[in-house]
PDB file of C-alpha atoms and ligand atoms in Angstrom:
ATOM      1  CA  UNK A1275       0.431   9.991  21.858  1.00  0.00           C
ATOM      2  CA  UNK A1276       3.197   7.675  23.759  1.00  0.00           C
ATOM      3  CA  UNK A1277       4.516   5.055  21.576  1.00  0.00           C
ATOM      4  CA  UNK A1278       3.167   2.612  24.293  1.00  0.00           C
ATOM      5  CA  UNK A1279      -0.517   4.022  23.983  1.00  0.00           C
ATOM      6  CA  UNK A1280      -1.346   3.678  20.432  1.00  0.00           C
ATOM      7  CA  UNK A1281      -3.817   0.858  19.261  1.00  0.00           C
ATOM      8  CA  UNK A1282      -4.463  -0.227  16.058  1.00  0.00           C
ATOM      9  CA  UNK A1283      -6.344  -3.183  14.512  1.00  0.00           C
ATOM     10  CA  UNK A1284      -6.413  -5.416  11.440  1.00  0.00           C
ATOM     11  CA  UNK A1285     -10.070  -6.138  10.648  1.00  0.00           C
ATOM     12  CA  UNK A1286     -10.770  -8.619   7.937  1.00  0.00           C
ATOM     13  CA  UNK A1287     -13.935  -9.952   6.858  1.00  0.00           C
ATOM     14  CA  UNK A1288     -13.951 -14.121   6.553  1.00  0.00           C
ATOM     15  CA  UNK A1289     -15.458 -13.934   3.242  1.00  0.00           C
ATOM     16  CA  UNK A1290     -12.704 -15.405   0.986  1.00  0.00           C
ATOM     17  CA  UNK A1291      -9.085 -16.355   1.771  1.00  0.00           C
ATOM     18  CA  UNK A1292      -6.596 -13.973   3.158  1.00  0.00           C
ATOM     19  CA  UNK A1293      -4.279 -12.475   0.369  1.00  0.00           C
ATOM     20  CA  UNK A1294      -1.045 -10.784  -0.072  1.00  0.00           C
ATOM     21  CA  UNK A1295      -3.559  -7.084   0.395  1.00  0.00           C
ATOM     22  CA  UNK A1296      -4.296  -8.531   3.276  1.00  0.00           C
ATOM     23  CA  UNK A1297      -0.675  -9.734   4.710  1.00  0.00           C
ATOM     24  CA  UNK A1298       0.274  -6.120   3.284  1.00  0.00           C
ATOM     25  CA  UNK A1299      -2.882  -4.526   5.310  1.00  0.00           C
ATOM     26  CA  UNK A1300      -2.111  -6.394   8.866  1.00  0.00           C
ATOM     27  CA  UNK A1301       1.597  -5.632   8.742  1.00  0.00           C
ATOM     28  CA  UNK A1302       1.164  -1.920   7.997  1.00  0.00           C
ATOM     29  CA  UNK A1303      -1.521  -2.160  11.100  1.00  0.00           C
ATOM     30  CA  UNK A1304       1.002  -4.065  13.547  1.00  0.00           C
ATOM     31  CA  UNK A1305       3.636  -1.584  12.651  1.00  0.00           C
ATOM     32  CA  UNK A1306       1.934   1.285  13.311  1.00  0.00           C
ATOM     33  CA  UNK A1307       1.239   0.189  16.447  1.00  0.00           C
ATOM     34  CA  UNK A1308       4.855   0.241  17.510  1.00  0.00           C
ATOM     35  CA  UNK A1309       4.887  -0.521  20.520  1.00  0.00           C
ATOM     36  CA  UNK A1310       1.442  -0.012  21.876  1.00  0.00           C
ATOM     37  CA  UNK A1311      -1.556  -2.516  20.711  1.00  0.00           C
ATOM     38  CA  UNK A1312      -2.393  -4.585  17.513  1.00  0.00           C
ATOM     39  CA  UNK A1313      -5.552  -5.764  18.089  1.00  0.00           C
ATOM     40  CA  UNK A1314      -7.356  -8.336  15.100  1.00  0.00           C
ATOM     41  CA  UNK A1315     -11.366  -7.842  14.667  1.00  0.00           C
ATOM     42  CA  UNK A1316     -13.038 -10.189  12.426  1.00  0.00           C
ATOM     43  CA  UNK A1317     -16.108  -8.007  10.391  1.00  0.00           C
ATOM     44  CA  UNK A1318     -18.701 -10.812   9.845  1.00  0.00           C
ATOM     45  CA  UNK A1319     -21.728  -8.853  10.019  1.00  0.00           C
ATOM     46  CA  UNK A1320     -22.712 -10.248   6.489  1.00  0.00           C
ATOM     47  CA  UNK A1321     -23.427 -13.717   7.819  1.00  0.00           C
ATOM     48  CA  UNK A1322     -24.655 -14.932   4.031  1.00  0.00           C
ATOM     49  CA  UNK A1323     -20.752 -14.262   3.078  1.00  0.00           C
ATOM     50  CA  UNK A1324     -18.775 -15.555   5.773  1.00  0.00           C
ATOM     51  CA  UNK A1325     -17.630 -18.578   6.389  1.00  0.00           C
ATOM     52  CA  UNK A1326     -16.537 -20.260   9.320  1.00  0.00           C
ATOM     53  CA  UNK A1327     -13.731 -22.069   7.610  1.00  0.00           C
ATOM     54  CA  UNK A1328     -12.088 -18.631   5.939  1.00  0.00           C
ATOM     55  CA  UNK A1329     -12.594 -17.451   9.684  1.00  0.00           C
ATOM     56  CA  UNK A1330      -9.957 -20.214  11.250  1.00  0.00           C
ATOM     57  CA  UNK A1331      -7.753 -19.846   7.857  1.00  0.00           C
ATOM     58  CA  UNK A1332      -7.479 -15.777   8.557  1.00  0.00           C
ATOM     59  CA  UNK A1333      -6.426 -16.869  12.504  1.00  0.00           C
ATOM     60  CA  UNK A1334      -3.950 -19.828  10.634  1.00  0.00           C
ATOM     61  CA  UNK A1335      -2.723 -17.423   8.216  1.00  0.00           C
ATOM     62  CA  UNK A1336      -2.043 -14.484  10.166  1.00  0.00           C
ATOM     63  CA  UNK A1337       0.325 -16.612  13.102  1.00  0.00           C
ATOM     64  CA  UNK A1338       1.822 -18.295  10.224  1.00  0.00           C
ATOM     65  CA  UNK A1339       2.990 -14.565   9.445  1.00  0.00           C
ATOM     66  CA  UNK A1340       4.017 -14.050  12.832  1.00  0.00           C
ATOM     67  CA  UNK A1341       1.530 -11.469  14.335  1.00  0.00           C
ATOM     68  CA  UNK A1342       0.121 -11.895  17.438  1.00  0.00           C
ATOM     69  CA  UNK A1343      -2.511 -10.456  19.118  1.00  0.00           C
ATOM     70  CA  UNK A1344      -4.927 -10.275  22.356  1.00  0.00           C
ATOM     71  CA  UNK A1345      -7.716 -12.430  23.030  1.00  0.00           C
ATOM     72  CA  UNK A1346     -10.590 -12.970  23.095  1.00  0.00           C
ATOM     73  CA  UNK A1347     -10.974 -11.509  19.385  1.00  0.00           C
ATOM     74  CA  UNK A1348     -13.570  -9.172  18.654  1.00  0.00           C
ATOM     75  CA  UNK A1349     -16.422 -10.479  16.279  1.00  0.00           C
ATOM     76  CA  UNK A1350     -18.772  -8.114  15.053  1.00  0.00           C
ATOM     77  CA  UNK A1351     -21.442 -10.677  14.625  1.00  0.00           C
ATOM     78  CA  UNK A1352     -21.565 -10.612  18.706  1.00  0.00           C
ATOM     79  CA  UNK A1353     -22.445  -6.825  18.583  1.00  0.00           C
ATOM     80  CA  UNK A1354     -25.486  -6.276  17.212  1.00  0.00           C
ATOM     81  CA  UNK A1355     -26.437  -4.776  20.746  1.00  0.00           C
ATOM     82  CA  UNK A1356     -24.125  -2.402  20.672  1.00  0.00           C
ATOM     83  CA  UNK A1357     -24.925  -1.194  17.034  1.00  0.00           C
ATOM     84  CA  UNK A1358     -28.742  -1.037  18.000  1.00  0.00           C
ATOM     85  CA  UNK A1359     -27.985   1.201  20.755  1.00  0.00           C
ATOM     86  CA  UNK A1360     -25.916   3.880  18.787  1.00  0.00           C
ATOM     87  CA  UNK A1361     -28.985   3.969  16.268  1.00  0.00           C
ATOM     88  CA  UNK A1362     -31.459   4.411  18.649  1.00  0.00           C
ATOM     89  CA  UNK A1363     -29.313   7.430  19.552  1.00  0.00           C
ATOM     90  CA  UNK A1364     -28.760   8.686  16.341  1.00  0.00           C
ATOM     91  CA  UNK A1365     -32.655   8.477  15.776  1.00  0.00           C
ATOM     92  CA  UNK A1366     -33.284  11.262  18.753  1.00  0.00           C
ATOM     93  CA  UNK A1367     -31.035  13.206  17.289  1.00  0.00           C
ATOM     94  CA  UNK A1368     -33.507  13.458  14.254  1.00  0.00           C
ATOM     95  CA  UNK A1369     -31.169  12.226  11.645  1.00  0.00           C
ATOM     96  CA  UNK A1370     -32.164   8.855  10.801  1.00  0.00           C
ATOM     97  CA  UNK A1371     -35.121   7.559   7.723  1.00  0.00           C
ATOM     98  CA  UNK A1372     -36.854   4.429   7.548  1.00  0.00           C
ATOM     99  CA  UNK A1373     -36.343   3.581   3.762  1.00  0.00           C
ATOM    100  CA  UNK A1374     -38.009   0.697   1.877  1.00  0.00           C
ATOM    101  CA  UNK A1375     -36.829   1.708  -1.585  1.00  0.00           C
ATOM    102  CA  UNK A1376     -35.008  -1.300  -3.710  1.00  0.00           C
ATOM    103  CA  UNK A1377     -31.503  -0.678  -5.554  1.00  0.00           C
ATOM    104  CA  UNK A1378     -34.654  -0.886  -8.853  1.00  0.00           C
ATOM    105  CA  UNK A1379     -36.564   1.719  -7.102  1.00  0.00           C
ATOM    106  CA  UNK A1380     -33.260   3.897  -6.835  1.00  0.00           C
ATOM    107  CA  UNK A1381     -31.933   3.210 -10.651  1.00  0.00           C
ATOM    108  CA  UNK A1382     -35.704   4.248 -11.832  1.00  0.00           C
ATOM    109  CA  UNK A1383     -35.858   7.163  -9.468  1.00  0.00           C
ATOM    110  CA  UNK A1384     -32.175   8.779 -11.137  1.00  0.00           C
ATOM    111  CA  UNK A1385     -32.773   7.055 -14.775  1.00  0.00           C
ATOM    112  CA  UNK A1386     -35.316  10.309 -14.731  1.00  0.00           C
ATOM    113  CA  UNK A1387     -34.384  12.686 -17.862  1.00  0.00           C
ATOM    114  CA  UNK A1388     -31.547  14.898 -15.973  1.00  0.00           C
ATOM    115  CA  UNK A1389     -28.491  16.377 -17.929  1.00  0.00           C
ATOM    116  CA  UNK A1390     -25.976  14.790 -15.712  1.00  0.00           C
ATOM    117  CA  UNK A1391     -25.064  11.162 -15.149  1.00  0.00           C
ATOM    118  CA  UNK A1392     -26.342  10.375 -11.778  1.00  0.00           C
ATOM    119  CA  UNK A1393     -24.015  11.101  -9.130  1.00  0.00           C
ATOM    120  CA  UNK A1394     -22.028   7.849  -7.669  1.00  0.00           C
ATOM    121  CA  UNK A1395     -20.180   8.493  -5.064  1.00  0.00           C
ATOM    122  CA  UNK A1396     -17.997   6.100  -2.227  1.00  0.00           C
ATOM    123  CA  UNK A1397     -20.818   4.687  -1.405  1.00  0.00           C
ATOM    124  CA  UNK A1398     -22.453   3.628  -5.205  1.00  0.00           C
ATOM    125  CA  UNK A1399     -25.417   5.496  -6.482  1.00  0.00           C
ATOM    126  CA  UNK A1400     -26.182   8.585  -4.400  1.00  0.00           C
ATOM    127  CA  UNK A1401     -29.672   7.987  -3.119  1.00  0.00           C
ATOM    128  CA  UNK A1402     -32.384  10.616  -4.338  1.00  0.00           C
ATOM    129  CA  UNK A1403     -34.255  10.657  -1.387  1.00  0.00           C
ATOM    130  CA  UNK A1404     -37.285   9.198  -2.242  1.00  0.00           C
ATOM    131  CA  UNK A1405     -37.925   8.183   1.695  1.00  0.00           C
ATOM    132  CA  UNK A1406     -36.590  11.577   3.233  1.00  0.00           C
ATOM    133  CA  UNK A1407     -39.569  12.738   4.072  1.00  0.00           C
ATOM    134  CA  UNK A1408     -40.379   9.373   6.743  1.00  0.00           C
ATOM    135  CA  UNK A1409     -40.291   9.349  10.268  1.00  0.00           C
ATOM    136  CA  UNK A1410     -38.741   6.573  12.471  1.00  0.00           C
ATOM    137  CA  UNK A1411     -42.006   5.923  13.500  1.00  0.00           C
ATOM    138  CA  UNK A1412     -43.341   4.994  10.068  1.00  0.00           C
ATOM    139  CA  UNK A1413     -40.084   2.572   9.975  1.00  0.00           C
ATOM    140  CA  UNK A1414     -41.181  -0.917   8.906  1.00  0.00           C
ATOM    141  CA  UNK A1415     -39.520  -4.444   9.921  1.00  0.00           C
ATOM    142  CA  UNK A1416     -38.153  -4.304   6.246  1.00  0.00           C
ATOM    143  CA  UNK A1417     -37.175  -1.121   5.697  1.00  0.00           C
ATOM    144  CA  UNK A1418     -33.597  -0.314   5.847  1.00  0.00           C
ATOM    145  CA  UNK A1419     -32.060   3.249   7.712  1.00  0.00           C
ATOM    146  CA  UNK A1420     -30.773   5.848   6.231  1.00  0.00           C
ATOM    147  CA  UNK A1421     -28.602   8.900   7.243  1.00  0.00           C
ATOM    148  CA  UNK A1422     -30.101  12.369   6.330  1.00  0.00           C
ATOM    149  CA  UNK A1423     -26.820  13.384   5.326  1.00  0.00           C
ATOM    150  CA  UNK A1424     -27.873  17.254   5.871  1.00  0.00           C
ATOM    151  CA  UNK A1425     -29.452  17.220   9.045  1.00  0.00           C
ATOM    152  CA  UNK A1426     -26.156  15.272  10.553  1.00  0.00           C
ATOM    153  CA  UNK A1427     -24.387  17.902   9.039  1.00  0.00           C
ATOM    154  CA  UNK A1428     -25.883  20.754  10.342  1.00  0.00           C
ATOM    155  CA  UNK A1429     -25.576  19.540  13.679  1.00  0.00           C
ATOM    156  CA  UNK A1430     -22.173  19.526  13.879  1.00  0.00           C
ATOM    157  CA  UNK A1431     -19.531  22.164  13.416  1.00  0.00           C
ATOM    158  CA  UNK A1432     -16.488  22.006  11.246  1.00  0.00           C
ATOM    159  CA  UNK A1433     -14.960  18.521  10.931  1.00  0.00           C
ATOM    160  CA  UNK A1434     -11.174  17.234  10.047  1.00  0.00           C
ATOM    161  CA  UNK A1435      -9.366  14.760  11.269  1.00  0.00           C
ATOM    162  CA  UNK A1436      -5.331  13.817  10.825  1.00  0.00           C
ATOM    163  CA  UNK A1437      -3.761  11.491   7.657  1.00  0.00           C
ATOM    164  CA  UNK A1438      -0.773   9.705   8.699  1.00  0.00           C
ATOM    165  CA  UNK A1439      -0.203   7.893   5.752  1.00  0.00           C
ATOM    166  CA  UNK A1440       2.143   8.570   2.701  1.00  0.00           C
ATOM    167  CA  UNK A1441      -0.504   9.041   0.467  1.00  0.00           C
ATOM    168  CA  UNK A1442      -3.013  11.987   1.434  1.00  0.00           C
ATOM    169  CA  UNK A1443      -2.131  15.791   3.178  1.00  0.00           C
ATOM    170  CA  UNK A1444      -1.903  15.404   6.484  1.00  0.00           C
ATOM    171  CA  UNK A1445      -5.031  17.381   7.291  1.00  0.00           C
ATOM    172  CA  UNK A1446      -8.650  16.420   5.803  1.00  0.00           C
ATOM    173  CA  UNK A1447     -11.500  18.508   6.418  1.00  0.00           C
ATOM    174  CA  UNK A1448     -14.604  17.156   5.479  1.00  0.00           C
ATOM    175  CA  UNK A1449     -16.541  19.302   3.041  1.00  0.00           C
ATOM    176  CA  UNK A1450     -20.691  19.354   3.596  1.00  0.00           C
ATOM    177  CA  UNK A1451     -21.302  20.159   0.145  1.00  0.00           C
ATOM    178  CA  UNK A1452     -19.679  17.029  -1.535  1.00  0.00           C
ATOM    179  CA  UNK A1453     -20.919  14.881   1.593  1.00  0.00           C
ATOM    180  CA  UNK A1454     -24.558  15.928   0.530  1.00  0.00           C
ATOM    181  CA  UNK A1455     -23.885  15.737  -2.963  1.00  0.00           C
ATOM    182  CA  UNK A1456     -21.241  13.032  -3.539  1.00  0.00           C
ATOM    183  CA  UNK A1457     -21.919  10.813  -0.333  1.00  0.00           C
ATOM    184  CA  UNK A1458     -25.313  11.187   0.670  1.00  0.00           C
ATOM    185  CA  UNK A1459     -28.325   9.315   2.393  1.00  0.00           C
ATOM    186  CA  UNK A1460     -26.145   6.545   3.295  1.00  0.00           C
ATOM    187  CA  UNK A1461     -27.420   3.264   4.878  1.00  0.00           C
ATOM    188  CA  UNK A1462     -26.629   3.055   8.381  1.00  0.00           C
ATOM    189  CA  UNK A1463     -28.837  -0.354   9.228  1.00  0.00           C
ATOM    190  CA  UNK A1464     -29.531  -2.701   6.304  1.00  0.00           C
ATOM    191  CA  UNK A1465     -32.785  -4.907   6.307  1.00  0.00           C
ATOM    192  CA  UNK A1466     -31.035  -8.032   6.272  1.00  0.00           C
ATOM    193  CA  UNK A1467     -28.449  -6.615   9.204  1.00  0.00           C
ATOM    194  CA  UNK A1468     -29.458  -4.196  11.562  1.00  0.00           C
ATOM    195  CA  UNK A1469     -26.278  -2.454  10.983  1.00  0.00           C
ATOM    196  CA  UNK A1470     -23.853  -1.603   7.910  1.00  0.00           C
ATOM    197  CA  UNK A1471     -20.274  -1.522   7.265  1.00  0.00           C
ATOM    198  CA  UNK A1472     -19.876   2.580   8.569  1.00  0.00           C
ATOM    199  CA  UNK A1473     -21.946   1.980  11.929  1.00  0.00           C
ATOM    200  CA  UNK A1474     -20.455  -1.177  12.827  1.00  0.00           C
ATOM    201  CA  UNK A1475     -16.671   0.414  12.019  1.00  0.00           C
ATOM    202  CA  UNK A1476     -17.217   3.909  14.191  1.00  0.00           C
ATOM    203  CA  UNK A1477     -18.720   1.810  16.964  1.00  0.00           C
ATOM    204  CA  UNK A1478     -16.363  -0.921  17.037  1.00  0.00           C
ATOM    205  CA  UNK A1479     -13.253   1.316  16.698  1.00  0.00           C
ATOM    206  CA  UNK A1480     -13.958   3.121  19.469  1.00  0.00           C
ATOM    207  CA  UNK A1481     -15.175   0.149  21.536  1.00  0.00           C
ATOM    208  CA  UNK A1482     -11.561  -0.884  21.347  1.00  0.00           C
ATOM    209  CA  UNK A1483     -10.184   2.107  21.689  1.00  0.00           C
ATOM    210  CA  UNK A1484      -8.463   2.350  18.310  1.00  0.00           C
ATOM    211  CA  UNK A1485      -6.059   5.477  18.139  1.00  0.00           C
ATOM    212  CA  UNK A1486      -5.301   4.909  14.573  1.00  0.00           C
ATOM    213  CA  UNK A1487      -7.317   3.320  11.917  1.00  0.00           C
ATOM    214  CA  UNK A1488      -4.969   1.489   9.296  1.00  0.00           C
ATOM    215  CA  UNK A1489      -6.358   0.789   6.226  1.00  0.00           C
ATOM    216  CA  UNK A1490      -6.136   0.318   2.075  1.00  0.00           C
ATOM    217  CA  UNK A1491      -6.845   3.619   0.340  1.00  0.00           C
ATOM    218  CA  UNK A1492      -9.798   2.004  -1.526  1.00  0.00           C
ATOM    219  CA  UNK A1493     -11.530   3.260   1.934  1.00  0.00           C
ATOM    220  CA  UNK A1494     -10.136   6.591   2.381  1.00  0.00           C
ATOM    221  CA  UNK A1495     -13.589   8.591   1.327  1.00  0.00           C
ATOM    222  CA  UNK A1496     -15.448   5.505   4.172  1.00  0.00           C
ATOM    223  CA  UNK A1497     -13.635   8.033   6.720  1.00  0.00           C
ATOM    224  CA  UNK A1498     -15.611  11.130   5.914  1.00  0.00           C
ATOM    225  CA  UNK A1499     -18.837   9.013   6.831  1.00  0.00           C
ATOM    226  CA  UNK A1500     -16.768   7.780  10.145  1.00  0.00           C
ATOM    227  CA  UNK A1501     -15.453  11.363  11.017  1.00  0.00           C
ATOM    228  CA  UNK A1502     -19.116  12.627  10.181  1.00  0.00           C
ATOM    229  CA  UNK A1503     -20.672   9.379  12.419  1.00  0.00           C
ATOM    230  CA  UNK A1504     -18.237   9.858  15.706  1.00  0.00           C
ATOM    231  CA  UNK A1505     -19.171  13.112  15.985  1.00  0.00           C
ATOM    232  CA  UNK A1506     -23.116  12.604  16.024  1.00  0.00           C
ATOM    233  CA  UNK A1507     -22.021   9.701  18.359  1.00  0.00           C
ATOM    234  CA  UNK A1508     -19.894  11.568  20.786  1.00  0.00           C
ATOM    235  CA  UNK A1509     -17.044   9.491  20.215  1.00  0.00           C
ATOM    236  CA  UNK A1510     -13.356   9.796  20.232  1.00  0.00           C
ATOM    237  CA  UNK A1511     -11.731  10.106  16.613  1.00  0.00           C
ATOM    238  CA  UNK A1512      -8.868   8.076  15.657  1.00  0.00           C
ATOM    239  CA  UNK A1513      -6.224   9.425  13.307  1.00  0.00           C
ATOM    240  CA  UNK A1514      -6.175   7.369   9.786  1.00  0.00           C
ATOM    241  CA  UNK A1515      -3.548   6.160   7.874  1.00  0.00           C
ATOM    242  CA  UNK A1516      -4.398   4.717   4.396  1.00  0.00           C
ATOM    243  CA  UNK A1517      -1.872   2.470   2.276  1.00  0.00           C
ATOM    244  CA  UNK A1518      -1.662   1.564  -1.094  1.00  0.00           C
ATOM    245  CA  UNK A1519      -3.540  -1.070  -2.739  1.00  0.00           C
ATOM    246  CA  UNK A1520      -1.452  -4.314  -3.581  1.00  0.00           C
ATOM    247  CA  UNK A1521      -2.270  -5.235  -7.290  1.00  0.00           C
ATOM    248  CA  UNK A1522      -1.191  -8.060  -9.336  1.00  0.00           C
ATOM    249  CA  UNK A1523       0.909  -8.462 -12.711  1.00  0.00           C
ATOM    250  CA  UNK A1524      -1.896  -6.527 -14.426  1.00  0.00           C
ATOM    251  CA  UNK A1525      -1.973  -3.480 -12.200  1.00  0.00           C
ATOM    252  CA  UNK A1526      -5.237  -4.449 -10.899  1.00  0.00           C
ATOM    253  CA  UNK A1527      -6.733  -4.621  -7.410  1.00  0.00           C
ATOM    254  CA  UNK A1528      -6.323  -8.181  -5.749  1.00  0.00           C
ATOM    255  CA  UNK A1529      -9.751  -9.509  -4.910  1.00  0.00           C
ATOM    256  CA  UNK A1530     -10.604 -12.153  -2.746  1.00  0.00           C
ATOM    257  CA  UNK A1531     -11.828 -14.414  -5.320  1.00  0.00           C
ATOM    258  CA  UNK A1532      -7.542 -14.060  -6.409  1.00  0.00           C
ATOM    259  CA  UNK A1533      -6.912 -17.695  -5.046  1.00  0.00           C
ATOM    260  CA  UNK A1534      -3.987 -17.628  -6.828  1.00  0.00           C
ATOM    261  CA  UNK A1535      -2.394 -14.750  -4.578  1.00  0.00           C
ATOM    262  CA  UNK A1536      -3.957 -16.080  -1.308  1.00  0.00           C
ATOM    263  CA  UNK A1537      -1.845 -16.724   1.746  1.00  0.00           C
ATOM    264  CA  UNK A1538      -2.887 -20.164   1.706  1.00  0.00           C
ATOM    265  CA  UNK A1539      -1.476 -21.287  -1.615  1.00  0.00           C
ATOM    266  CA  UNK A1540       1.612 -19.477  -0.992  1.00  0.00           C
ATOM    267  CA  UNK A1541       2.586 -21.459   2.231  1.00  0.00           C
ATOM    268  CA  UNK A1542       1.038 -25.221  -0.297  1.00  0.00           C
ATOM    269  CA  UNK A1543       3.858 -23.681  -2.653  1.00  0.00           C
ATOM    270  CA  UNK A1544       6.565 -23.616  -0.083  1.00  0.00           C
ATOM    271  CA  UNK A1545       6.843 -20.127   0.377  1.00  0.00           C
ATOM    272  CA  UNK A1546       7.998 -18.556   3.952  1.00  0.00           C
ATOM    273  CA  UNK A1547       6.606 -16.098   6.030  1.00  0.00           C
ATOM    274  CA  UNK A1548       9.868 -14.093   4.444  1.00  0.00           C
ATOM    275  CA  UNK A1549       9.411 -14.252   1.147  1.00  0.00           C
ATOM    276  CA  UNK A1550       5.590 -13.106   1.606  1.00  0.00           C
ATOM    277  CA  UNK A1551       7.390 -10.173   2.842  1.00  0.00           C
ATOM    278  CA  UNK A1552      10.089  -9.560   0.180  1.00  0.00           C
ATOM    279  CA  UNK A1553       7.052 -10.110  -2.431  1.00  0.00           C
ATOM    280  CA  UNK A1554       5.619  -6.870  -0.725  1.00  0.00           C
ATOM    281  CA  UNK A1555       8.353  -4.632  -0.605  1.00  0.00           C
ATOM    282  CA  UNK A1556       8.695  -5.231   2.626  1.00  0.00           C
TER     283      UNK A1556
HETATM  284  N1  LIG B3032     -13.466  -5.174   6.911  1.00  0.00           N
HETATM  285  C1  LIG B3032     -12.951  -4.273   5.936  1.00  0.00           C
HETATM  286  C2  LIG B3032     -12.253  -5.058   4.819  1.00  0.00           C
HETATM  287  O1  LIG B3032     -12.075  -6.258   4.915  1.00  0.00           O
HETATM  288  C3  LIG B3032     -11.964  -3.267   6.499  1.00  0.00           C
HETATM  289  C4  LIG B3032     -12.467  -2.561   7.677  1.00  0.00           C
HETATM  290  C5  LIG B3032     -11.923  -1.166   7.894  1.00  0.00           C
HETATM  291  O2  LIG B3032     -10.706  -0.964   7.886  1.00  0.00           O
HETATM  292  O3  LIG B3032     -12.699  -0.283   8.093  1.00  0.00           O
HETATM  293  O4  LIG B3032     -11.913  -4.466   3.820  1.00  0.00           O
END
């Protein structure tokens, strides 16, 4: 890949104020892109949890830091088209379930006498299947849609893809057996959405053309859905590069509800787009 041709993207949702994981996340993105592309996408497909205010803060925040990137931004909340569309495909490809089952319906479905805790996985509880058996044309307007993680799998061959980042081998190969077992029936379309976080991603990356997908390593097992998804798709894959996490005092993960680490207070306390950087080792 030329220098000049790679793309990357910083995608934050507007749920909560930017903080230093975040600074840390869009720098790592803009300087992986060297000097190709750094393109911003703003993930606001959960409309009950964004807010248009943390929306114009992110935008604030991240020329305060001194990125820049192209307009118009992408918002996924404009896309829903799109994300229909790569459903519908999916569904002819026989891999998609119409499920209707509640996160109770799930918990009472594994709290069944087993001698194993039930699996969780990247994704939370590792569906039992309980809906498997349901065609697309039993799906009802409330149902949700699920991946049948094996049939996807057996219809495609061998997958990998390549880990630029410091903290993974450089090749990952994505194993069926803990994809079935671990991962599972994931939700592609959720009731209230249409769409989820791993449709939305896949589509959207390669909508823009992303080359390489930056991102914290709390997501590094999202990308064996993604790898799995562009493939079934017939899309381009991206390399991935995961970073650490930025934690505070404590050692633990910086959440959004951290006010006390966001961007914002920072820049009320004085603090310059330099320091932010020197406070991440950067
Ligand atoms: N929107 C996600 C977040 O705020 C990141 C998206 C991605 O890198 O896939 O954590």
């Amino acid at each position: 890949m030329p220098p000049e041709g790679r793309v990357t993207r910083f995608a934050p949702s507007p749920t909560g104020p930017l903080h230093l994981g975040h600074a840390y996340a869009a720098f790592v993105s803009r300087a992986r892109a060297g000097a190709g592309r750094f393109l911003l996408r703003i993930e606001d497909i959960d409309q009950s949890r964004c807010r248009a205010q943390f929306e114009a803060q992110i935008y604030d925040d991240l020329r305060w830091l001194g990125l820049t990137w192209p307009e118009p931004v992408m918002r996924q909340s404009t896309r829903l088209s799109a994300y229909r569309a790569a459903l519908e495909r999916l569904a002819t490809l026989g891999v998609l379930y119409p499920c209707g089952c509640t996160r109770a319906d799930i918990r009472a479905a594994l709290s069944a006498p087993q001698e194993n805790a039930p699996p969780h996985g990247p994704d939370g509880l590792v569906y039992p299947g309980s809906c498997r058996g349901r065609s697309m044309a039993m799906a009802r307007p409330y149902d949700a849609v699920r991946l049948n993680m094996r049939a996807a799998l057996s219809r495609v061959g061998a997958l990998s893809f390549l880990e630029t980042g410091p903290l993974h081998a450089p090749t990952q190969t994505v194993d069926a057996d803990w994809m079935a077992d671990q991962v599972g029936d994931v939700v592609l379309s959720r009731r209230d959405m249409g769409t989820s976080y791993h449709l939305s991603v896949v589509v959207d990356d390669a909508a823009q053309g992303i080359t390489e997908v930056t991102r914290g390593d709390d997501l590094f097992e999202a990308s064996f859905i993604h790898v799995l998804l562009q493939a079934l798709l017939e899309l381009p894959r991206p390399s991935y590069h995961y970073h650490k996490l930025i934690r505070d005092q404590a050692g633990k993960r910086l959440a959004k509800r951290d006010d006390a680490r966001a961007i914002a207070q920072f820049r009320k306390d004085g603090a310059t787009p330099q320091d932010i950087r020197l406070m991440l080792g950067l």
